[in-house]
mmCIF file of C-alpha atoms and ligand atoms in Angstrom:
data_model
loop_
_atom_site.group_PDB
_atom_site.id
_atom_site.type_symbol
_atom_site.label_atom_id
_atom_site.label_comp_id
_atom_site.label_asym_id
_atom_site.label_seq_id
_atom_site.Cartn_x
_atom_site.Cartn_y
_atom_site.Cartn_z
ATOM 1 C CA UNK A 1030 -5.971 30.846 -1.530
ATOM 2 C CA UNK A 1031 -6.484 26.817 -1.303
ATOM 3 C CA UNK A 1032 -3.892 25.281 0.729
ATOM 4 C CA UNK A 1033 -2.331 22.334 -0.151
ATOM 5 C CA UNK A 1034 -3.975 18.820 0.906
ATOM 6 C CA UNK A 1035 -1.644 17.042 3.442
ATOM 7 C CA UNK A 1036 -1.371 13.292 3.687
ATOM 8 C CA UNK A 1037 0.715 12.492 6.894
ATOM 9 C CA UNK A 1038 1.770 8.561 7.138
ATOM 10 C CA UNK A 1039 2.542 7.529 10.267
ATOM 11 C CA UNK A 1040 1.570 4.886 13.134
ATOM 12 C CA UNK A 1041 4.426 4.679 15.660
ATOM 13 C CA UNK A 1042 5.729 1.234 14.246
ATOM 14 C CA UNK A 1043 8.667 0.159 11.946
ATOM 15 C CA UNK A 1044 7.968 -2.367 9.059
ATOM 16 C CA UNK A 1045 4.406 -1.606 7.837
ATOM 17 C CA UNK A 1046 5.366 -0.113 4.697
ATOM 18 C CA UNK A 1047 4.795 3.844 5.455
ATOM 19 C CA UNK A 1048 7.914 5.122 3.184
ATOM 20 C CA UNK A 1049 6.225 2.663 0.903
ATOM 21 C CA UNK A 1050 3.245 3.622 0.265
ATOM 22 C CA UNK A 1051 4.345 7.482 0.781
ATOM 23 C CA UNK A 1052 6.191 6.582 -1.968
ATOM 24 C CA UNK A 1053 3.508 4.799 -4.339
ATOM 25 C CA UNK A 1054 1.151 8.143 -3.266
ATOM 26 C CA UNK A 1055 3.568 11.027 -4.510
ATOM 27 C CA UNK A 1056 4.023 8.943 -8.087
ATOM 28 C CA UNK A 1057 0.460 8.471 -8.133
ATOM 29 C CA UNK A 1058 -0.378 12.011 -7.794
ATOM 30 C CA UNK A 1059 2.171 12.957 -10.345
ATOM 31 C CA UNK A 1060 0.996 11.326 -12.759
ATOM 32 C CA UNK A 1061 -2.219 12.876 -12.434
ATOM 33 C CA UNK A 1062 -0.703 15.954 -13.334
ATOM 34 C CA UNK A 1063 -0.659 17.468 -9.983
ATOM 35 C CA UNK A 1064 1.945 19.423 -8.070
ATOM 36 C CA UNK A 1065 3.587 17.287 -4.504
ATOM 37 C CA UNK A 1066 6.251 18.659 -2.436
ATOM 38 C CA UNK A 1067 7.248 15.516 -0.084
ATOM 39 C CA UNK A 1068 8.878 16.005 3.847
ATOM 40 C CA UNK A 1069 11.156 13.077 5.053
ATOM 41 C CA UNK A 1070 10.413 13.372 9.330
ATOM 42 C CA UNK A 1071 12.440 9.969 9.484
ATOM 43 C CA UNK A 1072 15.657 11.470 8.054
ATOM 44 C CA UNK A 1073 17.870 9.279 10.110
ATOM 45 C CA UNK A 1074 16.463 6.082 8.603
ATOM 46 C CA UNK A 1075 15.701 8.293 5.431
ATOM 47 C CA UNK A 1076 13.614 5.623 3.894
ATOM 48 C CA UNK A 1077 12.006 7.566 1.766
ATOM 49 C CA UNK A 1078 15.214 10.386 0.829
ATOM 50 C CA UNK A 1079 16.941 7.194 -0.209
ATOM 51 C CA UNK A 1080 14.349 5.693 -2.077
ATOM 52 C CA UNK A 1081 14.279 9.195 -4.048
ATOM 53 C CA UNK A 1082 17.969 9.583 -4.368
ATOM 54 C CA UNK A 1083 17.627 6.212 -6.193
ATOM 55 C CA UNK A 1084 15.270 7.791 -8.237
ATOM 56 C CA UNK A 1085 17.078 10.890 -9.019
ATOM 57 C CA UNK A 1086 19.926 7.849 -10.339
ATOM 58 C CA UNK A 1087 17.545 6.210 -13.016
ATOM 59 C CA UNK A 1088 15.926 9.294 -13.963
ATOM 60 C CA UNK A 1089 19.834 9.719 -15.809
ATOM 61 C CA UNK A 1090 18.202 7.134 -18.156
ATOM 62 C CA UNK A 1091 14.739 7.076 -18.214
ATOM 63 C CA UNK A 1092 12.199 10.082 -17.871
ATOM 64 C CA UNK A 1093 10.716 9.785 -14.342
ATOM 65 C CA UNK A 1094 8.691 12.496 -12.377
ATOM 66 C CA UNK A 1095 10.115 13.426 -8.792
ATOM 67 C CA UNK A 1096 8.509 15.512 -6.300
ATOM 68 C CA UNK A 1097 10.016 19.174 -4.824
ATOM 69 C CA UNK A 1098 11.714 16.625 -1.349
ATOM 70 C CA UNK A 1099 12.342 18.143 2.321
ATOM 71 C CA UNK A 1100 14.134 15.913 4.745
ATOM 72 C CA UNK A 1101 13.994 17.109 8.581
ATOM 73 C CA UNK A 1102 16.622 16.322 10.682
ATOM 74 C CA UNK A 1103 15.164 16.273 14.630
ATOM 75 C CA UNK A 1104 17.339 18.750 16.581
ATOM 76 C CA UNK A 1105 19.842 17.648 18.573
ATOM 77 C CA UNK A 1106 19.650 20.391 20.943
ATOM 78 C CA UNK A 1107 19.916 19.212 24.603
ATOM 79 C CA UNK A 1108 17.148 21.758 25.847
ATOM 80 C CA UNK A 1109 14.136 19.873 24.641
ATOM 81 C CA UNK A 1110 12.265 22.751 25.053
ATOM 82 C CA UNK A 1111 14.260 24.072 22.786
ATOM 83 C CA UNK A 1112 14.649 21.083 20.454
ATOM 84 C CA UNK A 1113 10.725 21.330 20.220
ATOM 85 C CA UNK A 1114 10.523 24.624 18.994
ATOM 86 C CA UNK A 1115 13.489 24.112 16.628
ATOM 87 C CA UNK A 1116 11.813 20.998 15.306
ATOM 88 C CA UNK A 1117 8.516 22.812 15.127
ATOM 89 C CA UNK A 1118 9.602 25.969 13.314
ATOM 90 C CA UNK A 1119 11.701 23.734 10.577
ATOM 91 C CA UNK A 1120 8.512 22.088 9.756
ATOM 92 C CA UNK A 1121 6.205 25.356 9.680
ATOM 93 C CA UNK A 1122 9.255 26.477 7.305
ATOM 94 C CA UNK A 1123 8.835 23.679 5.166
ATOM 95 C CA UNK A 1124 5.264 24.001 4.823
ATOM 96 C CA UNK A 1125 5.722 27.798 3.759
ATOM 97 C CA UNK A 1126 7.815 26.800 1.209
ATOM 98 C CA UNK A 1127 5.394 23.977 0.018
ATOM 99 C CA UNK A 1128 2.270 26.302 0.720
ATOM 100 C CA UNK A 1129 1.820 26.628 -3.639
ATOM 101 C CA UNK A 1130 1.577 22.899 -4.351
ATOM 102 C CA UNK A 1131 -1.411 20.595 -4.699
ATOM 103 C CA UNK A 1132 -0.011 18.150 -1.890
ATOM 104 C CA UNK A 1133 2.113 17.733 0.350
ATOM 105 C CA UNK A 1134 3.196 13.759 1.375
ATOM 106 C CA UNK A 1135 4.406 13.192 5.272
ATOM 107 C CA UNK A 1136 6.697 10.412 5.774
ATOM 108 C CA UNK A 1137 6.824 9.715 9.513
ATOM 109 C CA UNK A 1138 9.457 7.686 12.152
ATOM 110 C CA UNK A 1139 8.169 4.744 13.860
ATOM 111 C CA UNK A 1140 8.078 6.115 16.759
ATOM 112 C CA UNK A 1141 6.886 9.233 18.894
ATOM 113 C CA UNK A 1142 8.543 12.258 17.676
ATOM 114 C CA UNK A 1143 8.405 16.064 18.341
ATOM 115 C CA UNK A 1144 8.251 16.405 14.189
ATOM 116 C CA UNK A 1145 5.632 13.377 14.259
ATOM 117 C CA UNK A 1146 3.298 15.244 16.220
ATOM 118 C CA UNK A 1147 3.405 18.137 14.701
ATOM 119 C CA UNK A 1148 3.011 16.599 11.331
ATOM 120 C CA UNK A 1149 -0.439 14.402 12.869
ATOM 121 C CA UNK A 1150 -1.845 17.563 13.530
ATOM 122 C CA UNK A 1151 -1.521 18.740 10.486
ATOM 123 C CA UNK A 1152 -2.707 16.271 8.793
ATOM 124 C CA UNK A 1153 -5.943 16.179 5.981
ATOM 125 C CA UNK A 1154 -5.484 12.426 5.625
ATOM 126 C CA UNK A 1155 -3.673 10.260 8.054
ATOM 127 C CA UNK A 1156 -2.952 7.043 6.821
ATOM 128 C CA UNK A 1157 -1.733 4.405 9.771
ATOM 129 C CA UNK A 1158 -0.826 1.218 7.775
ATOM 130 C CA UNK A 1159 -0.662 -2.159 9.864
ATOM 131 C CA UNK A 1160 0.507 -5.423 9.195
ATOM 132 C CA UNK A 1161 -2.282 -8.491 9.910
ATOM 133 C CA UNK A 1162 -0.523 -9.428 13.797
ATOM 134 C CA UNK A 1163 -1.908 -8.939 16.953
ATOM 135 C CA UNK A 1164 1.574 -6.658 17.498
ATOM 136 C CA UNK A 1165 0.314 -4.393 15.172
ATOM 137 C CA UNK A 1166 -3.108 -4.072 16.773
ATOM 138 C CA UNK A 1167 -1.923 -3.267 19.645
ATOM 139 C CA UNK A 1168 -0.975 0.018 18.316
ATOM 140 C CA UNK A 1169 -4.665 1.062 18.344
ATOM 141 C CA UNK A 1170 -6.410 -1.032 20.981
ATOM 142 C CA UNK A 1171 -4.459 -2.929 23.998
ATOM 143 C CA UNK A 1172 -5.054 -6.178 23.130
ATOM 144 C CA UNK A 1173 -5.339 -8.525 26.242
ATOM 145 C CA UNK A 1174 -5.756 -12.518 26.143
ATOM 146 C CA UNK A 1175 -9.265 -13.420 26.090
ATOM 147 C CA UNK A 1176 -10.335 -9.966 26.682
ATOM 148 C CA UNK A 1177 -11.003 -9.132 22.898
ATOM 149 C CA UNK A 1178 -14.417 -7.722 23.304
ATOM 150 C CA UNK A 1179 -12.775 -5.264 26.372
ATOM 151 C CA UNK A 1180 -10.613 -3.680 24.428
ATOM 152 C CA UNK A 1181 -8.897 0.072 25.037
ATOM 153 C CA UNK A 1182 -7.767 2.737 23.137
ATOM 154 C CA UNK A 1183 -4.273 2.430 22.900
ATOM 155 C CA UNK A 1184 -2.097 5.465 23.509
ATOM 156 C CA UNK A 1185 -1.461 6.544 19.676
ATOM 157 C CA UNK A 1186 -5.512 6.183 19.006
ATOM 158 C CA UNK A 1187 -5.902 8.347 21.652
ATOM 159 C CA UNK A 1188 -3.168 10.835 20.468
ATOM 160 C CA UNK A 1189 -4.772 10.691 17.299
ATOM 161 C CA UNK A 1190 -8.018 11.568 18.881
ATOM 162 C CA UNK A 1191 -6.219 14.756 20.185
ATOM 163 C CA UNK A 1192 -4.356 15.799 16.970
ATOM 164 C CA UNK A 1193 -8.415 15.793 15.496
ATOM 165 C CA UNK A 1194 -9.102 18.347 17.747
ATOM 166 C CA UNK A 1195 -6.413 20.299 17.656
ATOM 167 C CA UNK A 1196 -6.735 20.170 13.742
ATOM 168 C CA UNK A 1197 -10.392 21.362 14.213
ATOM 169 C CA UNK A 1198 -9.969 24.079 16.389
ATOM 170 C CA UNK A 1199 -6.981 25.450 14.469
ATOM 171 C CA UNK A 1200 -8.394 25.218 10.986
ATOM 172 C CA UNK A 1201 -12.112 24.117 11.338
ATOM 173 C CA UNK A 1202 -10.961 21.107 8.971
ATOM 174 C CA UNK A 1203 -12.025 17.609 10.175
ATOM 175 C CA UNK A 1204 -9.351 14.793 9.506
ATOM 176 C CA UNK A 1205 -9.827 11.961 7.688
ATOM 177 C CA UNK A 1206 -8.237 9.141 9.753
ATOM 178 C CA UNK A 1207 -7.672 6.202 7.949
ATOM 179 C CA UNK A 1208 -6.177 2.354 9.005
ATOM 180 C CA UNK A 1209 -5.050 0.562 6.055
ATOM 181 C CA UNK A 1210 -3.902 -3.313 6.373
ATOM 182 C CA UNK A 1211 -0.914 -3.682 4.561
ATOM 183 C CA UNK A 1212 1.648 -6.291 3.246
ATOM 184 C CA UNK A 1213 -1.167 -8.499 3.346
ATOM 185 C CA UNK A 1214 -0.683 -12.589 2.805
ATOM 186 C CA UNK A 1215 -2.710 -13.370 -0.716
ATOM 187 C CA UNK A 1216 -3.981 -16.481 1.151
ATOM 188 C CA UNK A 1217 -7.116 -17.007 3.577
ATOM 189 C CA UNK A 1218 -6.121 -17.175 7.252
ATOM 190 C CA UNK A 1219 -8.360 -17.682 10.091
ATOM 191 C CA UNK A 1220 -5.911 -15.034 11.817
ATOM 192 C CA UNK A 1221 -6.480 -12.507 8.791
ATOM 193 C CA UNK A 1222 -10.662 -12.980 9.231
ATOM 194 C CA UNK A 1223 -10.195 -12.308 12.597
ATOM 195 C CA UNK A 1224 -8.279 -9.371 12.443
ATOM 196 C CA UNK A 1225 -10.498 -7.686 10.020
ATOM 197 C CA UNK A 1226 -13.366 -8.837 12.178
ATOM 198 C CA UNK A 1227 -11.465 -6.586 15.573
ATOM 199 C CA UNK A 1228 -10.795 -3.932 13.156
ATOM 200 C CA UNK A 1229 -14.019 -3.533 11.323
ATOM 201 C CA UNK A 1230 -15.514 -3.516 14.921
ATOM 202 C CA UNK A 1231 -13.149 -0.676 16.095
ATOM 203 C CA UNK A 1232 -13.405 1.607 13.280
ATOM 204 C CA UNK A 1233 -16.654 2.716 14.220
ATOM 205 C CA UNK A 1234 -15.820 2.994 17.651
ATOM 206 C CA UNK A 1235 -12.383 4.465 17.423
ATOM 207 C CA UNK A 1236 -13.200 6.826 14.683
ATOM 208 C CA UNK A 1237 -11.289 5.397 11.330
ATOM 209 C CA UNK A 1238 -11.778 4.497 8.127
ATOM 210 C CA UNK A 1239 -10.688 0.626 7.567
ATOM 211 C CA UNK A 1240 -8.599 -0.220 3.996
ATOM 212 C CA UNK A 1241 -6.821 -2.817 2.600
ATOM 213 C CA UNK A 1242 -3.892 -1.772 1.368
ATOM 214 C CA UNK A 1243 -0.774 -4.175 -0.472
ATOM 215 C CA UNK A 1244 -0.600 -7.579 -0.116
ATOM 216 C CA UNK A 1245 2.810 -9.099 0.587
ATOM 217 C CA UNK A 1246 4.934 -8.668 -2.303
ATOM 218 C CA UNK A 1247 8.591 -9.340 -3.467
ATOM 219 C CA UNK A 1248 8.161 -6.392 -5.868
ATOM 220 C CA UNK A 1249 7.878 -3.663 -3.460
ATOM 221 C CA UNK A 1250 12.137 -4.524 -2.282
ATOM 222 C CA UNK A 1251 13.339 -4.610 -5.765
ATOM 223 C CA UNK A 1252 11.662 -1.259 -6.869
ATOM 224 C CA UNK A 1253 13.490 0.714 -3.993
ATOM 225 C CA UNK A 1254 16.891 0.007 -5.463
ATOM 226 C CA UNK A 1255 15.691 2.035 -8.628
ATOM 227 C CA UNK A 1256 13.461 4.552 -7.078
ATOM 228 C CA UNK A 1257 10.543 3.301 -9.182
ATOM 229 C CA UNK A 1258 6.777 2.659 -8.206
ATOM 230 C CA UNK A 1259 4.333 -0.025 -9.632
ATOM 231 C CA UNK A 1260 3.369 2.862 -11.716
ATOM 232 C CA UNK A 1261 6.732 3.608 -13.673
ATOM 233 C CA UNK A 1262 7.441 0.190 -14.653
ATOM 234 C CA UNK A 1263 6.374 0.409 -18.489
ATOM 235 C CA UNK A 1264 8.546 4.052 -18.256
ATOM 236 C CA UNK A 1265 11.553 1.957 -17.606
ATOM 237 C CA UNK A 1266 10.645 -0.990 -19.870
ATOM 238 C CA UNK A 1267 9.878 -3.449 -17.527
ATOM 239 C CA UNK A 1268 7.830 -5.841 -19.087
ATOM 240 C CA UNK A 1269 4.424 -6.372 -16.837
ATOM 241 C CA UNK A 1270 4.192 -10.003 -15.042
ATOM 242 C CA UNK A 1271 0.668 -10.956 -13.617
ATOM 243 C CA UNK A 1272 1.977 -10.255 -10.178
ATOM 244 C CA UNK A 1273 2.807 -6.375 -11.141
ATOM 245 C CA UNK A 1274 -0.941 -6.312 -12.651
ATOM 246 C CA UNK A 1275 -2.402 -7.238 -9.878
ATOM 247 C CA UNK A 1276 -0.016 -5.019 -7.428
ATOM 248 C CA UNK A 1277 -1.160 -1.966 -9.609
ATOM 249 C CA UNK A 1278 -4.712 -2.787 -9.618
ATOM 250 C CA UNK A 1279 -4.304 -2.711 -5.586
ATOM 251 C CA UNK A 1280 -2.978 0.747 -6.137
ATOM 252 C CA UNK A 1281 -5.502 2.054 -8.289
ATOM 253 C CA UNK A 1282 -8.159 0.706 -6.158
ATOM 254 C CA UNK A 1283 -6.426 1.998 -2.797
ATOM 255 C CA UNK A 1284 -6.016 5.703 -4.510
ATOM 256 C CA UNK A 1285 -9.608 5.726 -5.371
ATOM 257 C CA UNK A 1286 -10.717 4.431 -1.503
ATOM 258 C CA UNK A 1287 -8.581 7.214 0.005
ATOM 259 C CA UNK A 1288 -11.015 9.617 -1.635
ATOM 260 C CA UNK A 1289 -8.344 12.829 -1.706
ATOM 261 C CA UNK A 1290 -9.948 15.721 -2.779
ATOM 262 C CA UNK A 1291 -8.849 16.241 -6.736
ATOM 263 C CA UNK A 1292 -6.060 19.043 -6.473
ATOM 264 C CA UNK A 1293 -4.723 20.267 -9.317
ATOM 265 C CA UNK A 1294 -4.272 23.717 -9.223
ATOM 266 C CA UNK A 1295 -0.396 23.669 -10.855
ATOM 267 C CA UNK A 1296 -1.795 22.504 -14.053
ATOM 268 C CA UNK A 1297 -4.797 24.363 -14.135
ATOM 269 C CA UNK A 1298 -2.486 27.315 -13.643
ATOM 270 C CA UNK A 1299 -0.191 26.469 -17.117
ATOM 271 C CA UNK A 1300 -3.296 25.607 -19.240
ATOM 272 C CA UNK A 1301 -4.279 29.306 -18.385
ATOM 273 C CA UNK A 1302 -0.691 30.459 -19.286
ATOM 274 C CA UNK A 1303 -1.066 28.578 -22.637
ATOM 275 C CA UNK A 1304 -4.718 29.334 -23.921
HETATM 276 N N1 ADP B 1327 3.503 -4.795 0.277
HETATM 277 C C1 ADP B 1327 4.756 -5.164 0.566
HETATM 278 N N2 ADP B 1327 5.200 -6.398 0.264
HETATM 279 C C2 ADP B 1327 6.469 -6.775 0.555
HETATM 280 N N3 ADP B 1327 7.366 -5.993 1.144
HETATM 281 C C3 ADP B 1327 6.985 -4.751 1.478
HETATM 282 C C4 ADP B 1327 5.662 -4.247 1.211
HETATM 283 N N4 ADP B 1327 5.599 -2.964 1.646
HETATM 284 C C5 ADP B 1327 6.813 -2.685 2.161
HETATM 285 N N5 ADP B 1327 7.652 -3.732 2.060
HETATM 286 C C6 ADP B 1327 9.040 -3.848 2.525
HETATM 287 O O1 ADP B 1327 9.013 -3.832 3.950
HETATM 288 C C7 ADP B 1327 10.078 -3.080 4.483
HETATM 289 C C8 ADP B 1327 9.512 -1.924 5.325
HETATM 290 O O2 ADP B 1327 8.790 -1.046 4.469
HETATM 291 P P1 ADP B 1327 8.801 0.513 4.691
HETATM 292 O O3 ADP B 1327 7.978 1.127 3.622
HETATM 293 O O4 ADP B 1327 10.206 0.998 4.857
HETATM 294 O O5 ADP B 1327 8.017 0.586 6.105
HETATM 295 P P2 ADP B 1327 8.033 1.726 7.242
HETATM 296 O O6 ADP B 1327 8.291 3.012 6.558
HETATM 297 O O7 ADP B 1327 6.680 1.645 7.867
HETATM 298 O O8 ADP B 1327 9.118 1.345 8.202
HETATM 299 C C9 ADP B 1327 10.896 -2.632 3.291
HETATM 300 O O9 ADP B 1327 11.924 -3.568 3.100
HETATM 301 C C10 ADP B 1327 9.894 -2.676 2.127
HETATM 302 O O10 ADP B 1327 10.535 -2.897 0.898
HETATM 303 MG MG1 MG B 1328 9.753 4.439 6.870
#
């Protein structure tokens, strides 16, 4: 039996738009037709449980898809030990129960987590979105002045580097590891050529795939209130302004550069049932 494809998000850093684009993936893949569960691993900022909760509220009034949502809480057990394996066999859980849909979407915490690392293992696709600052680089290469061409893994690329491994000896299944630069600024910077000039540089070296993802956009706070993605804004008749076009035509162009394996065995499985 196929498993379902896992897409983990996650990069050890608040504020780079992980719930996001978690968020813009799962509607995307929806509306494809295919099946996603979704697994909140930051459920005490709950970004992304929120964002559907708000969902579940305007889906009273307009007709929106919503995924099958897990949240994790991390134990609280004092043992961590203990807390691990707690932590470790709610996620294995979850994944049992998600094991018949197409995907499964991984929203992570900012910051190095029992459930995180489990979840990076896992993962088919990672997808480690950074903002265009030297802060944010430093999550894959420390970044010291006037040593850029002496650069070192950081400590997350080279946990990231481990959870390939473990991935491959566990399932044989290579990971797709993918760094997307998001909430982009629309206008040239000499700091935004040189940052795609460090990462383009590192890719090959570090072993990712480099992306653009958003560019910085007003939109993306005002759509979390109702729980709607670029995607559903003609389902709630919100009339398109040239900004939205060209935030959906990032999105389109984004899905199509992740290059997720089509998946669509739920709907394959109810045309059967019908014909
Ligand atoms: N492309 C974007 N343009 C403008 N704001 C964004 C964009 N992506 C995310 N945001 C906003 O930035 C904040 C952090 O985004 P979020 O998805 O919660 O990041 P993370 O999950 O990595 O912490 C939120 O207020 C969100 O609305
Ligand atoms: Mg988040």
């Amino acid at each position: 039996m196929t498993q379902p494809y896992i897409i983990v998000l996650g990069n050890e850093k608040g504020g780079t738009g992980k719930s996001t684009l978690a968020m813009h993936i799962i509607v995307s893949f929806l509306k494809s037709g295919s099946s996603v569960a979704s697994l909140d691993l930051d459920a005490r900022q709950g970004t992304l449980s929120r964002y559907l909760a708000n969902r579940e509220k305007t889906r009273k009034d307009y007709d929106l898809l919503i995924p099958t949502h897990v949240s994790i809480l991390a134990s609280d057990n004092p043992d961590r030990k203990a807390a691990e394996q707690e932590d470790s066999e709610h996620f294995s859980d979850a994944l049992t129960q998600f094991q018949d849909f197409d995907y499964v979407v991984i929203d992570t915490p900012g910051n190095n987590t029992p459930l995180s690392r489990v979840a990076h293992a896992c993962a088919d696709t990672l997808i480690t979105p950074l903002n265009d600052s030297f802060i944010d680089l430093d999550l894959l290469v420390r970044v010291e002045t006037g040593a850029m061409d002496a650069l070192h893994p950081s400590v997350y690329s080279a946990s990231v580097w481990d959870y390939k491994k473990e991935k491959a000896s566990r399932s044989g299944l290579p990971m797709d590891w993918i760094v997307l630069r998001n909430r982009l600024s629309p206008l040239y910077s000499k700091n935004k050529e040189e940052m795609f000039r460090i990462l383009k540089s590192l890719s090959k070296r570090i072993g990712f795939r480099l992306l653009d993802g958003f560019c910085e956009r007003v939109i993306f706070r005002e759509l979390f209130i109702n729980g709607t993605t670029l995607l559903d804004l003609l389902d709630i008749e919100t009339a398109l302004t040239l900004s939205h076009v060209a935030a959906r035509k990032e999105l389109r162009d984004l899905m199509a550069a992740l290059e997720i394996p089509v998946q669509r065995r739920a709907l394959e499985e109810k045309e059967a049932k019908v014909a």
